[in-house]
Amino acid sequence: MNKILRFSLMAILAIVGFGNAMAQGVTIDFDNDYATLFPDLPGVSTNESHDGDFTATMTSAAVSGYTVTVSPKAEGVNNPNRIWSSAPRLRMYSGTLIVQGPSIKKIEFTSSANKFDVTPDVGTLDGKVWTGEADAVTFTVNKNTQLNQIVINGDGGATVTEGQTAETAITVTRALEIINALDGGATTNETYYVKGIVTDIDKITSSSAGFKFADNASSSDKLTTYSTKGLGNKTITNTDFVKANDNVVVFGQLMKYEKDGTMTPEIKNGYVYSVNGKTEDDTPNPEDAITNGKEADSPMTAAQALEYINGFSDGFTTTNKYYVEGTVAEVTEINVENGNATFKMGGLTVFRVKGLENKNIADANYLKANDQVVVYAKLQKYGSGESATPELSSGYIYKLNGKTKEEGDDPGTYTPVGDGSKANPYTAQDILHMATPESSSVVEGQEPVWLKGFIVGALNSAGTAFAEEVASNIAIAETASETEAKNTVPVQLPTGTMRAGLNVVDNPENKGKDVIVCGYLLKYMSRAGLKNLTAYILNGEEVSAGINGVTVDQQKNGATYNLKGQRVNQSYKGLIIKNGTKTIQK
């Protein structure tokens, strides 16, 4: 059976004219309910994260008779289909969006970005409104399409079941009955609104709220929240937003969690819908009070950062990063293996930051007491109570004793040899002199670049040393004799044609050869590197990631590949590419 992802659809009544018929409207709100719509996604996608990418087809559970299916991106398309970090959250660039359910008559799309280009397989699409009659409508995404929500009208879902709206929220007692009927470790397909009174606060941070609630303050029958977001399904900015004896409505899936013979009834993958009747947190976001440190040339002092952090509630972390200047009081640790440093700066702990230019720290004596630094990082109040620690984290040292670069502070001392085109590729030295890109994933409008150099091996995951048995990357250097990992450009090899032809584990003869590769200049191994390769030129032959670009030379050894460019063995059944020719392997 295919795994069915469960999500919540809020049912609302809508009067829609189809003759004299009355139809039920079901709203799928990607902006506000994305976490419960797709609970198996580890998070959202950003310029630095792929957590919200659809890497496989995801189908919702049936709610009010309807399901929604999102496919991954089509082969050859750069941008993945994903849940983005800001509205409109559902962003698709290719593939299909399937809406399925009984007698669908109308589908209304909302896109505040006005990016919408899809083609239905049945019915009529007029602007952002589809009409017709079908039990399934497949929308092919032609190009950048961004959706806030869709509203489906049809014959399904006339009955709203218990707990499916805030107004019909079930009691904790009823939630426990549903949970007790589950198998051990099981989770409900449906999501529920559950009402009760908070009895115990376990832990509340900016990432999640953990507490117990019951039908009354003295009841021993309690439901535990797990991985629960704040009001409005948003990040928690005030960790005191819910307290003991508050009346709450919590939304999520019900789970019978079992470990070491103990069962804990939980509500998970959801958010706090209301606290004492309030559905929005009107407490000011403490980050709004930060007025300085936003620019490199006007950093805040360590004392100012400490004052801001002391005003945070326990566990709060800023969304943005800030520039903070000060003097190193004590070096706690320099971890060369992981390439980071932890030190004290005034009353602040600077926790596991990278070095200049956001690069890994390779020198155990990189920092010492009394060094003058500017750190670019997030401000956070880590922990709770008397053990709470004011910290700077998730950042790097922007300036060290007046220098912003490892090899001097004059960005004009190096002139690139290449321009990144196929006719004039960047050299390894060109890339090494570039600042580390902010993004580790392709952003809209970004174009691939070409890089030439010599393959000198593969790198470990940190990019700090060569690794003999790694096939997922290659290190490209200015010369074939380079022996220092830090003097190489890391190039990620995606599974398929690119990895099969370039990696030095399966192709040890590639070591020392000159190569030209085409990919996206991104943050990789904490420095400038290439990812998402689209082509390479080796031994005078050009090979493309797309199956049409695979050259005969790359497969003279008789290796076989499927249509995705993935190497397969003799047991594979279906259409294959062998010696540059398509054939069916039975």
Coordinates of C-alpha atoms in Angstrom, one line a residue:
M1 CA 0.0 0.0 0.0
N2 CA 1.1 3.5 -0.7
K3 CA 1.7 5.5 2.4
I4 CA -1.1 8.1 2.7
L5 CA -0.1 11.4 4.3
R6 CA -2.7 12.9 6.5
F7 CA -3.7 16.4 6.7
S8 CA -6.5 18.6 7.9
L9 CA -9.0 20.3 5.6
M10 CA -11.3 22.9 7.2
A11 CA -14.8 22.3 5.9
I12 CA -16.9 25.5 5.3
L13 CA -20.4 25.8 3.9
A14 CA -20.6 27.7 0.6
I15 CA -23.6 28.4 -1.6
V16 CA -22.7 27.7 -5.2
G17 CA -25.1 27.8 -8.1
F18 CA -25.4 24.5 -9.9
G19 CA -29.0 24.5 -10.9
N20 CA -30.9 24.3 -7.6
A21 CA -28.2 22.2 -5.9
M22 CA -26.4 23.1 -2.7
A23 CA -22.8 22.1 -2.6
Q24 CA -20.3 21.7 0.2
G25 CA -17.1 23.8 0.1
V26 CA -13.8 22.4 1.4
T27 CA -10.9 24.8 1.9
I28 CA -7.4 23.5 1.7
D29 CA -5.3 26.2 3.3
F30 CA -1.6 25.7 2.4
D31 CA -0.5 28.9 4.1
N32 CA -1.8 28.2 7.6
D33 CA -2.2 24.4 7.7
Y34 CA 0.9 23.3 5.8
A35 CA 2.3 21.5 8.9
T36 CA -0.9 19.4 9.3
L37 CA -1.5 19.1 5.6
F38 CA 1.9 17.4 5.1
P39 CA 3.0 16.2 8.6
D40 CA 5.7 13.9 7.1
L41 CA 7.6 16.8 5.6
P42 CA 10.4 17.6 8.1
G43 CA 9.8 21.4 7.7
V44 CA 9.6 24.1 5.0
S45 CA 12.0 24.9 2.2
T46 CA 14.2 28.0 2.2
N47 CA 17.3 29.2 0.4
E48 CA 19.3 27.0 2.7
S49 CA 16.9 24.1 3.4
H50 CA 15.1 21.3 1.3
D51 CA 12.9 20.2 4.2
G52 CA 9.7 21.2 2.4
D53 CA 10.6 19.6 -0.9
F54 CA 8.3 17.0 -2.4
T55 CA 10.8 14.2 -3.3
A56 CA 8.0 11.7 -3.8
T57 CA 4.3 11.8 -4.6
M58 CA 2.3 12.8 -1.6
T59 CA -1.5 12.1 -1.3
S60 CA -3.7 13.4 1.5
A61 CA -6.1 11.4 3.6
A62 CA -9.7 11.8 2.5
V63 CA -11.4 14.6 4.3
S64 CA -15.0 15.3 3.5
G65 CA -14.6 12.9 0.7
Y66 CA -11.7 14.6 -1.1
T67 CA -7.9 14.1 -1.5
V68 CA -5.1 16.2 -3.0
T69 CA -2.0 14.8 -4.5
V70 CA 1.3 16.7 -5.2
S71 CA 3.9 15.1 -7.4
P72 CA 7.7 15.8 -7.3
K73 CA 9.3 18.0 -10.0
A74 CA 9.6 16.7 -13.5
E75 CA 13.0 15.4 -14.6
G76 CA 15.2 18.2 -16.0
V77 CA 13.5 21.0 -14.0
N78 CA 15.7 22.8 -11.5
N79 CA 13.3 23.9 -8.8
P80 CA 11.6 21.3 -6.7
N81 CA 7.9 21.4 -5.9
R82 CA 7.8 22.5 -2.2
I83 CA 6.2 24.1 0.8
W84 CA 8.1 27.4 1.0
S85 CA 8.9 29.4 4.2
S86 CA 6.5 32.2 3.3
A87 CA 3.2 32.7 1.6
P88 CA 2.1 31.5 -0.9
R89 CA 3.5 28.3 0.6
L90 CA 2.7 25.7 -2.0
R91 CA 5.1 26.4 -4.9
M92 CA 5.1 24.1 -7.9
Y93 CA 7.2 24.4 -11.1
S94 CA 6.4 21.2 -12.9
G95 CA 4.6 17.9 -12.3
T96 CA 1.0 17.5 -11.4
L97 CA -1.5 18.6 -8.8
I98 CA -4.5 16.1 -8.6
V99 CA -7.7 16.9 -6.9
Q100 CA -9.9 13.9 -6.3
G101 CA -13.4 13.3 -4.7
P102 CA -17.0 12.6 -5.5
S103 CA -18.5 14.7 -8.3
I104 CA -16.2 17.7 -8.2
K105 CA -18.0 20.6 -9.9
K106 CA -15.9 23.7 -9.1
I107 CA -12.3 24.3 -7.9
E108 CA -11.2 27.9 -7.0
F109 CA -7.5 28.6 -6.7
T110 CA -6.0 31.5 -4.7
S111 CA -2.6 32.9 -5.6
S112 CA -1.6 36.2 -4.0
A113 CA 1.6 36.2 -6.0
N114 CA -0.3 35.9 -9.3
K115 CA 1.9 33.1 -10.4
F116 CA -0.4 30.5 -11.8
D117 CA -0.1 28.4 -15.0
V118 CA -1.8 25.0 -15.0
T119 CA -3.7 22.9 -17.6
P120 CA -6.5 20.5 -16.5
D121 CA -7.1 17.2 -18.1
V122 CA -10.9 17.6 -18.0
G123 CA -13.4 20.5 -17.6
T124 CA -12.8 24.2 -18.2
L125 CA -10.3 26.5 -16.5
D126 CA -11.3 30.2 -16.6
G127 CA -8.6 32.3 -14.9
K128 CA -8.2 30.6 -11.5
V129 CA -11.6 28.8 -11.5
W130 CA -12.1 25.3 -12.8
T131 CA -15.6 24.1 -13.6
G132 CA -16.9 20.8 -14.9
E133 CA -17.9 17.5 -13.3
A134 CA -15.3 14.8 -12.5
D135 CA -14.2 12.5 -9.7
A136 CA -10.6 13.5 -10.3
V137 CA -9.0 16.4 -12.0
T138 CA -5.3 16.4 -12.9
F139 CA -3.7 19.8 -13.3
T140 CA -0.4 19.8 -15.2
V141 CA 1.9 22.6 -13.9
N142 CA 3.4 24.4 -16.9
K143 CA 5.6 26.8 -15.0
N144 CA 5.9 28.7 -11.7
T145 CA 2.6 28.3 -9.8
Q146 CA 2.2 29.5 -6.3
L147 CA -0.9 28.7 -4.2
N148 CA -2.3 30.0 -1.0
Q149 CA -5.3 27.8 -0.9
I150 CA -7.9 26.0 -3.0
V151 CA -11.7 25.6 -2.4
I152 CA -13.4 22.4 -3.7
N153 CA -17.1 22.2 -4.3
G154 CA -18.8 18.9 -5.1
D155 CA -21.1 16.3 -3.7
G156 CA -18.8 14.9 -1.0
G157 CA -18.6 15.6 2.7
A158 CA -22.0 16.8 3.6
T159 CA -21.6 15.6 7.2
V160 CA -19.1 17.3 9.5
T161 CA -17.9 14.7 12.0
E162 CA -17.0 15.3 15.6
G163 CA -13.9 17.4 16.3
Q164 CA -13.5 18.5 12.7
T165 CA -14.1 22.1 13.5
A166 CA -13.2 24.3 16.5
E167 CA -16.9 24.6 17.2
T168 CA -17.3 20.8 17.4
A169 CA -14.1 20.3 19.4
I170 CA -14.1 17.0 21.3
T171 CA -13.3 16.6 25.0
V172 CA -10.1 15.1 26.3
T173 CA -12.2 12.1 27.5
R174 CA -13.5 11.5 24.0
A175 CA -10.0 11.9 22.6
L176 CA -8.7 9.3 25.0
E177 CA -11.5 6.9 23.9
I178 CA -10.3 7.3 20.3
I179 CA -6.7 6.8 21.3
N180 CA -7.4 3.7 23.4
A181 CA -9.0 2.1 20.4
L182 CA -5.8 2.4 18.4
D183 CA -3.0 -0.2 18.0
G184 CA 0.1 0.6 20.0
G185 CA 2.2 3.3 18.3
A186 CA -0.6 4.1 15.8
T187 CA -1.8 7.6 14.8
T188 CA -5.3 8.6 13.6
N189 CA -5.7 9.4 9.9
E190 CA -8.0 12.2 10.9
T191 CA -7.1 15.4 12.7
Y192 CA -9.1 16.7 15.6
Y193 CA -9.8 19.8 17.6
V194 CA -9.7 18.9 21.3
K195 CA -10.7 21.2 24.1
G196 CA -9.6 21.2 27.8
I197 CA -7.8 22.9 30.7
V198 CA -4.0 23.0 30.9
T199 CA -2.8 21.1 34.0
D200 CA 1.0 20.8 33.5
I201 CA 3.6 22.7 31.4
D202 CA 6.3 20.4 30.2
K203 CA 8.4 22.6 28.0
I204 CA 7.7 25.6 25.7
T205 CA 10.3 26.9 23.3
S206 CA 10.1 28.9 20.1
S207 CA 9.9 25.6 18.1
S208 CA 7.1 23.8 20.0
A209 CA 4.8 23.7 23.0
G210 CA 4.7 20.7 25.3
F211 CA 2.0 20.5 28.0
K212 CA -0.8 18.3 29.4
F213 CA -4.4 19.2 29.4
A214 CA -7.6 17.6 30.7
D215 CA -11.3 18.1 31.0
N216 CA -10.9 19.7 34.4
A217 CA -7.9 20.8 36.5
S218 CA -8.2 17.9 38.9
S219 CA -8.6 15.1 36.4
S220 CA -5.9 12.4 36.1
D221 CA -7.0 11.6 32.5
K222 CA -4.7 13.9 30.5
L223 CA -3.7 14.4 26.9
T224 CA -0.1 15.4 26.1
T225 CA 0.8 17.8 23.3
Y226 CA 3.8 16.8 21.2
S227 CA 5.6 18.9 18.6
T228 CA 2.9 21.5 18.7
K229 CA 3.2 25.0 17.3
G230 CA 1.7 28.2 18.7
L231 CA -1.4 30.2 17.9
G232 CA -2.2 30.5 14.2
N233 CA 0.1 27.5 13.5
K234 CA 3.0 29.9 13.8
T235 CA 6.4 29.9 15.5
I236 CA 6.1 30.7 19.2
T237 CA 7.5 34.1 20.1
N238 CA 6.1 34.2 23.6
T239 CA 6.8 31.1 25.6
D240 CA 4.3 32.3 28.3
F241 CA 1.5 32.3 25.8
V242 CA -0.1 29.3 27.6
K243 CA -0.1 28.6 31.3
A244 CA -1.6 26.2 33.8
N245 CA -5.4 26.5 34.2
D246 CA -5.8 28.1 30.7
N247 CA -8.7 26.9 28.6
V248 CA -7.3 25.7 25.3
V249 CA -8.3 24.1 22.0
V250 CA -5.5 22.1 20.4
F251 CA -5.6 20.8 16.8
G252 CA -3.7 17.8 15.5
Q253 CA -3.6 14.0 15.1
L254 CA -4.2 11.6 18.0
M255 CA -1.5 9.1 18.8
K256 CA -1.1 6.1 21.1
Y257 CA 2.6 6.5 21.8
E258 CA 4.4 3.5 23.4
K259 CA 7.9 3.2 24.7
D260 CA 9.4 0.7 27.2
G261 CA 5.9 -0.6 28.0
T262 CA 4.5 2.8 28.9
M263 CA 1.6 4.3 26.8
T264 CA 1.3 8.1 26.5
P265 CA -1.8 9.5 24.8
E266 CA -0.7 12.4 22.6
I267 CA -1.9 15.0 20.2
K268 CA 0.8 15.7 17.6
N269 CA 1.7 17.5 14.4
G270 CA -0.6 20.4 15.1
Y271 CA -0.9 23.7 16.9
V272 CA -2.7 25.5 19.7
Y273 CA -5.9 26.8 18.1
S274 CA -7.0 29.0 21.0
V275 CA -6.0 30.0 24.5
N276 CA -8.9 31.4 26.7
G277 CA -10.8 32.1 23.5
K278 CA -7.9 34.0 21.8
T279 CA -6.8 32.6 18.4
E280 CA -4.0 35.0 17.8
D281 CA -1.0 35.9 20.1
D282 CA -1.1 39.7 20.6
T283 CA 2.1 39.7 22.6
P284 CA 4.7 41.8 20.8
N285 CA 7.5 39.8 19.1
P286 CA 10.6 40.7 21.1
E287 CA 12.6 40.7 17.9
D288 CA 10.7 43.8 16.7
A289 CA 12.5 45.8 19.4
I290 CA 15.9 45.1 17.8
T291 CA 16.9 48.3 15.9
N292 CA 20.6 47.9 15.4
G293 CA 23.1 45.3 14.3
K294 CA 21.4 44.8 11.0
E295 CA 24.3 46.0 8.8
A296 CA 27.9 44.9 8.9
D297 CA 29.2 48.5 9.2
S298 CA 27.0 49.2 12.3
P299 CA 27.1 46.2 14.6
M300 CA 25.5 46.2 18.0
T301 CA 27.8 45.7 21.0
A302 CA 27.9 42.5 23.0
A303 CA 26.3 44.4 25.9
Q304 CA 23.4 45.5 23.7
A305 CA 22.9 41.9 22.4
L306 CA 22.9 40.7 26.0
E307 CA 20.3 43.3 26.9
Y308 CA 18.0 42.2 24.1
I309 CA 18.4 38.5 24.9
N310 CA 17.7 39.0 28.6
G311 CA 14.4 40.5 27.5
F312 CA 13.5 37.3 25.6
S313 CA 11.3 34.6 27.1
D314 CA 13.1 31.2 27.8
G315 CA 13.9 29.3 24.6
F316 CA 13.3 32.2 22.2
T317 CA 15.5 32.5 19.1
T318 CA 15.5 35.4 16.6
T319 CA 14.4 34.6 13.1
N320 CA 17.1 36.9 11.6
K321 CA 20.8 37.2 12.2
Y322 CA 22.6 40.3 13.5
Y323 CA 26.1 41.7 13.6
V324 CA 27.6 41.8 17.2
E325 CA 31.0 43.1 18.0
G326 CA 33.1 42.5 21.1
T327 CA 36.2 41.0 22.6
V328 CA 36.9 37.3 23.0
A329 CA 37.1 36.7 26.8
E330 CA 37.7 33.0 26.7
V331 CA 37.9 30.3 24.0
T332 CA 35.8 27.3 25.2
E333 CA 36.4 25.0 22.2
I334 CA 37.7 25.0 18.6
N335 CA 36.4 21.9 16.9
V336 CA 38.6 21.4 13.8
E337 CA 36.7 18.3 12.8
N338 CA 33.4 20.2 12.5
G339 CA 35.0 23.4 11.6
N340 CA 33.5 25.6 14.3
A341 CA 34.4 27.6 17.5
T342 CA 32.7 28.2 20.8
F343 CA 33.8 31.1 23.0
K344 CA 32.8 33.8 25.5
M345 CA 32.3 37.4 24.5
G346 CA 31.3 39.5 27.5
G347 CA 28.3 37.8 29.1
L348 CA 27.5 36.0 25.8
T349 CA 28.3 32.5 24.8
V350 CA 29.1 32.4 21.1
F351 CA 28.1 28.8 20.2
R352 CA 29.7 26.8 17.4
V353 CA 30.1 29.5 14.8
K354 CA 32.2 29.1 11.6
G355 CA 35.2 31.2 10.7
L356 CA 35.6 34.2 8.3
E357 CA 33.6 34.1 5.1
N358 CA 31.4 31.4 6.8
K359 CA 34.2 28.8 6.2
N360 CA 35.2 25.9 8.3
I361 CA 37.9 26.6 10.9
A362 CA 40.8 24.3 10.3
D363 CA 43.3 25.8 12.8
A364 CA 43.1 24.8 16.5
N365 CA 44.7 28.2 17.3
Y366 CA 42.3 30.2 15.2
L367 CA 41.1 32.4 18.2
K368 CA 42.6 33.6 21.4
A369 CA 41.6 35.8 24.3
N370 CA 41.5 39.5 23.6
D371 CA 40.8 39.0 19.8
Q372 CA 38.4 41.6 18.4
V373 CA 35.5 40.0 16.6
V374 CA 32.3 40.8 14.9
V375 CA 29.9 37.8 14.8
Y376 CA 27.0 37.4 12.5
A377 CA 24.5 35.1 14.2
K378 CA 21.1 34.7 15.7
L379 CA 20.3 35.9 19.2
Q380 CA 18.8 33.3 21.5
K381 CA 18.0 32.6 25.1
Y382 CA 18.9 28.9 25.4
G383 CA 17.3 26.8 28.1
S384 CA 15.0 27.9 30.8
G385 CA 14.9 29.3 34.3
E386 CA 18.2 29.9 36.2
S387 CA 20.1 27.7 33.7
A388 CA 19.0 29.9 30.7
T389 CA 22.1 30.9 28.6
P390 CA 22.3 34.1 26.4
E391 CA 23.9 32.9 23.1
L392 CA 24.8 33.8 19.6
S393 CA 24.3 30.8 17.4
S394 CA 23.8 29.6 13.8
G395 CA 26.4 32.0 12.5
Y396 CA 30.0 32.8 11.7
I397 CA 32.8 35.3 12.5
Y398 CA 32.3 38.2 10.1
K399 CA 35.4 40.0 11.2
L400 CA 38.5 39.0 13.2
N401 CA 41.0 41.6 14.3
G402 CA 39.9 43.9 11.4
K403 CA 40.0 41.2 8.7
T404 CA 36.9 39.9 6.9
K405 CA 38.8 37.4 4.7
E406 CA 41.3 34.6 5.4
E407 CA 43.9 35.9 3.0
G408 CA 43.7 39.7 3.6
D409 CA 40.9 42.2 3.5
D410 CA 41.1 43.6 0.0
P411 CA 38.4 42.1 -2.3
G412 CA 40.0 43.7 -5.3
T413 CA 43.3 41.8 -5.1
Y414 CA 42.1 39.0 -7.3
T415 CA 40.7 39.2 -10.8
P416 CA 38.7 36.2 -12.0
V417 CA 40.2 34.4 -15.1
G418 CA 36.8 33.0 -16.3
D419 CA 33.3 34.3 -16.4
G420 CA 31.5 31.0 -15.8
S421 CA 30.3 30.6 -19.4
K422 CA 30.9 27.4 -21.3
A423 CA 33.3 29.2 -23.6
N424 CA 35.2 30.7 -20.7
P425 CA 34.7 28.6 -17.5
Y426 CA 35.6 29.7 -14.0
T427 CA 38.9 28.3 -12.8
A428 CA 39.2 26.6 -9.3
Q429 CA 41.1 29.7 -8.1
D430 CA 38.2 31.9 -9.3
I431 CA 35.8 30.0 -7.1
L432 CA 38.2 29.8 -4.1
H433 CA 38.4 33.6 -4.1
M434 CA 34.6 34.0 -4.0
A435 CA 32.7 34.7 -0.8
T436 CA 30.6 31.8 0.4
P437 CA 27.1 32.0 -1.1
E438 CA 24.2 32.6 1.3
S439 CA 22.1 29.9 -0.3
S440 CA 22.7 26.1 -0.4
S441 CA 19.8 25.5 -2.8
V442 CA 19.0 27.0 -6.2
V443 CA 17.0 30.2 -6.0
E444 CA 14.5 31.4 -8.6
G445 CA 16.2 32.9 -11.7
Q446 CA 19.6 31.4 -10.9
E447 CA 21.6 30.1 -13.9
P448 CA 24.2 27.3 -13.9
V449 CA 27.9 28.1 -14.4
W450 CA 30.9 26.2 -15.9
L451 CA 34.0 25.4 -13.9
K452 CA 37.3 23.8 -15.2
G453 CA 40.1 22.2 -13.2
F454 CA 41.5 18.9 -12.2
I455 CA 39.8 16.1 -10.3
V456 CA 42.1 15.4 -7.3
G457 CA 39.8 13.1 -5.2
A458 CA 36.7 13.3 -3.0
L459 CA 36.1 15.1 0.3
N460 CA 34.7 14.2 3.6
S461 CA 31.3 15.6 4.7
A462 CA 32.9 18.7 6.2
G463 CA 35.1 19.3 3.2
T464 CA 38.2 19.5 5.4
A465 CA 40.0 16.3 4.2
F466 CA 40.2 13.9 1.3
A467 CA 38.1 10.7 1.7
E468 CA 38.9 7.7 -0.5
E469 CA 35.6 5.9 -0.4
V470 CA 33.2 8.8 -1.0
A471 CA 31.3 8.7 -4.3
S472 CA 28.9 11.6 -3.7
N473 CA 31.4 14.4 -4.6
I474 CA 34.6 15.3 -6.3
A475 CA 37.2 17.9 -5.4
I476 CA 38.4 20.1 -8.3
A477 CA 41.7 22.0 -8.0
E478 CA 43.8 24.4 -10.0
T479 CA 46.5 21.7 -10.5
A480 CA 46.5 17.9 -10.6
S481 CA 49.1 17.8 -7.8
E482 CA 47.0 19.7 -5.2
T483 CA 47.2 17.9 -1.8
E484 CA 45.4 20.3 0.5
A485 CA 41.6 19.8 0.7
K486 CA 41.0 23.5 1.6
N487 CA 42.5 24.5 -1.8
T488 CA 39.8 22.6 -3.8
V489 CA 36.3 23.3 -4.9
P490 CA 33.7 20.8 -3.7
V491 CA 31.4 19.5 -6.4
Q492 CA 28.3 17.5 -5.4
L493 CA 27.5 14.6 -7.6
P494 CA 23.7 13.8 -7.9
T495 CA 22.7 10.2 -8.2
G496 CA 22.6 9.1 -11.8
T497 CA 24.6 10.0 -14.9
M498 CA 26.7 12.7 -13.2
R499 CA 27.8 10.5 -10.3
A500 CA 28.3 7.4 -12.4
G501 CA 30.7 9.1 -14.8
L502 CA 32.7 11.3 -12.4
N503 CA 33.1 9.7 -9.0
V504 CA 36.5 8.4 -8.2
V505 CA 35.4 5.3 -6.3
D506 CA 33.9 3.6 -9.4
N507 CA 36.3 5.6 -11.8
P508 CA 39.7 5.8 -10.0
E509 CA 41.2 6.6 -13.4
N510 CA 39.5 10.0 -13.2
K511 CA 41.8 11.2 -10.5
G512 CA 44.3 13.7 -12.0
K513 CA 42.2 14.3 -15.1
D514 CA 41.2 17.7 -16.3
V515 CA 37.4 18.2 -16.4
I516 CA 34.8 20.9 -17.1
V517 CA 31.6 20.7 -15.1
C518 CA 28.3 22.7 -15.3
G519 CA 26.2 23.3 -12.1
Y520 CA 24.9 25.9 -9.7
L521 CA 27.3 28.0 -7.6
L522 CA 26.0 27.4 -4.1
K523 CA 27.0 27.0 -0.5
Y524 CA 28.4 23.5 -0.2
M525 CA 30.6 22.2 2.7
S526 CA 30.5 25.7 4.2
R527 CA 32.2 27.3 1.2
A528 CA 31.6 28.1 -2.4
G529 CA 31.0 24.9 -4.4
L530 CA 28.9 23.5 -7.3
K531 CA 25.7 21.5 -6.8
N532 CA 22.9 20.1 -9.1
L533 CA 25.2 19.3 -12.0
T534 CA 23.7 19.5 -15.4
A535 CA 26.6 18.4 -17.6
Y536 CA 30.4 17.7 -17.7
I537 CA 33.1 17.4 -20.3
L538 CA 35.7 14.6 -19.6
N539 CA 38.1 13.1 -22.1
G540 CA 36.8 15.5 -24.7
E541 CA 33.3 14.1 -24.5
E542 CA 30.3 16.1 -23.1
V543 CA 27.7 14.2 -20.9
S544 CA 24.4 15.8 -19.9
A545 CA 22.2 14.9 -16.9
G546 CA 19.2 14.4 -19.2
I547 CA 19.1 11.0 -20.8
N548 CA 19.3 12.5 -24.3
G549 CA 22.7 14.0 -23.4
V550 CA 24.4 10.8 -22.3
T551 CA 27.2 10.1 -24.7
V552 CA 28.3 6.7 -26.1
D553 CA 31.8 7.2 -24.7
Q554 CA 30.6 7.3 -21.1
Q555 CA 29.1 3.8 -21.6
K556 CA 31.7 2.0 -23.6
N557 CA 32.3 -0.3 -20.7
G558 CA 28.8 -1.8 -21.2
A559 CA 27.2 -0.2 -18.2
T560 CA 23.4 0.1 -18.3
Y561 CA 21.2 3.0 -17.1
N562 CA 17.5 3.6 -16.7
L563 CA 15.7 6.6 -18.2
K564 CA 16.4 8.6 -15.1
G565 CA 20.2 8.2 -15.8
Q566 CA 20.6 5.8 -12.8
R567 CA 23.0 3.0 -13.2
V568 CA 21.2 -0.4 -13.1
N569 CA 22.3 -4.1 -13.1
Q570 CA 21.4 -7.0 -15.3
S571 CA 18.3 -7.9 -13.1
Y572 CA 16.6 -4.5 -14.0
K573 CA 13.6 -5.0 -16.2
G574 CA 12.4 -2.3 -18.7
L575 CA 13.7 0.3 -21.0
I576 CA 17.5 0.9 -20.6
I577 CA 20.4 2.8 -22.2
K578 CA 23.4 0.7 -23.0
N579 CA 26.3 1.8 -25.1
G580 CA 24.3 4.9 -26.0
T581 CA 21.4 2.9 -27.4
K582 CA 17.9 2.5 -26.0
T583 CA 16.7 -1.1 -25.6
I584 CA 14.3 -3.2 -23.6
Q585 CA 15.9 -5.5 -21.0
K586 CA 13.6 -8.4 -20.1

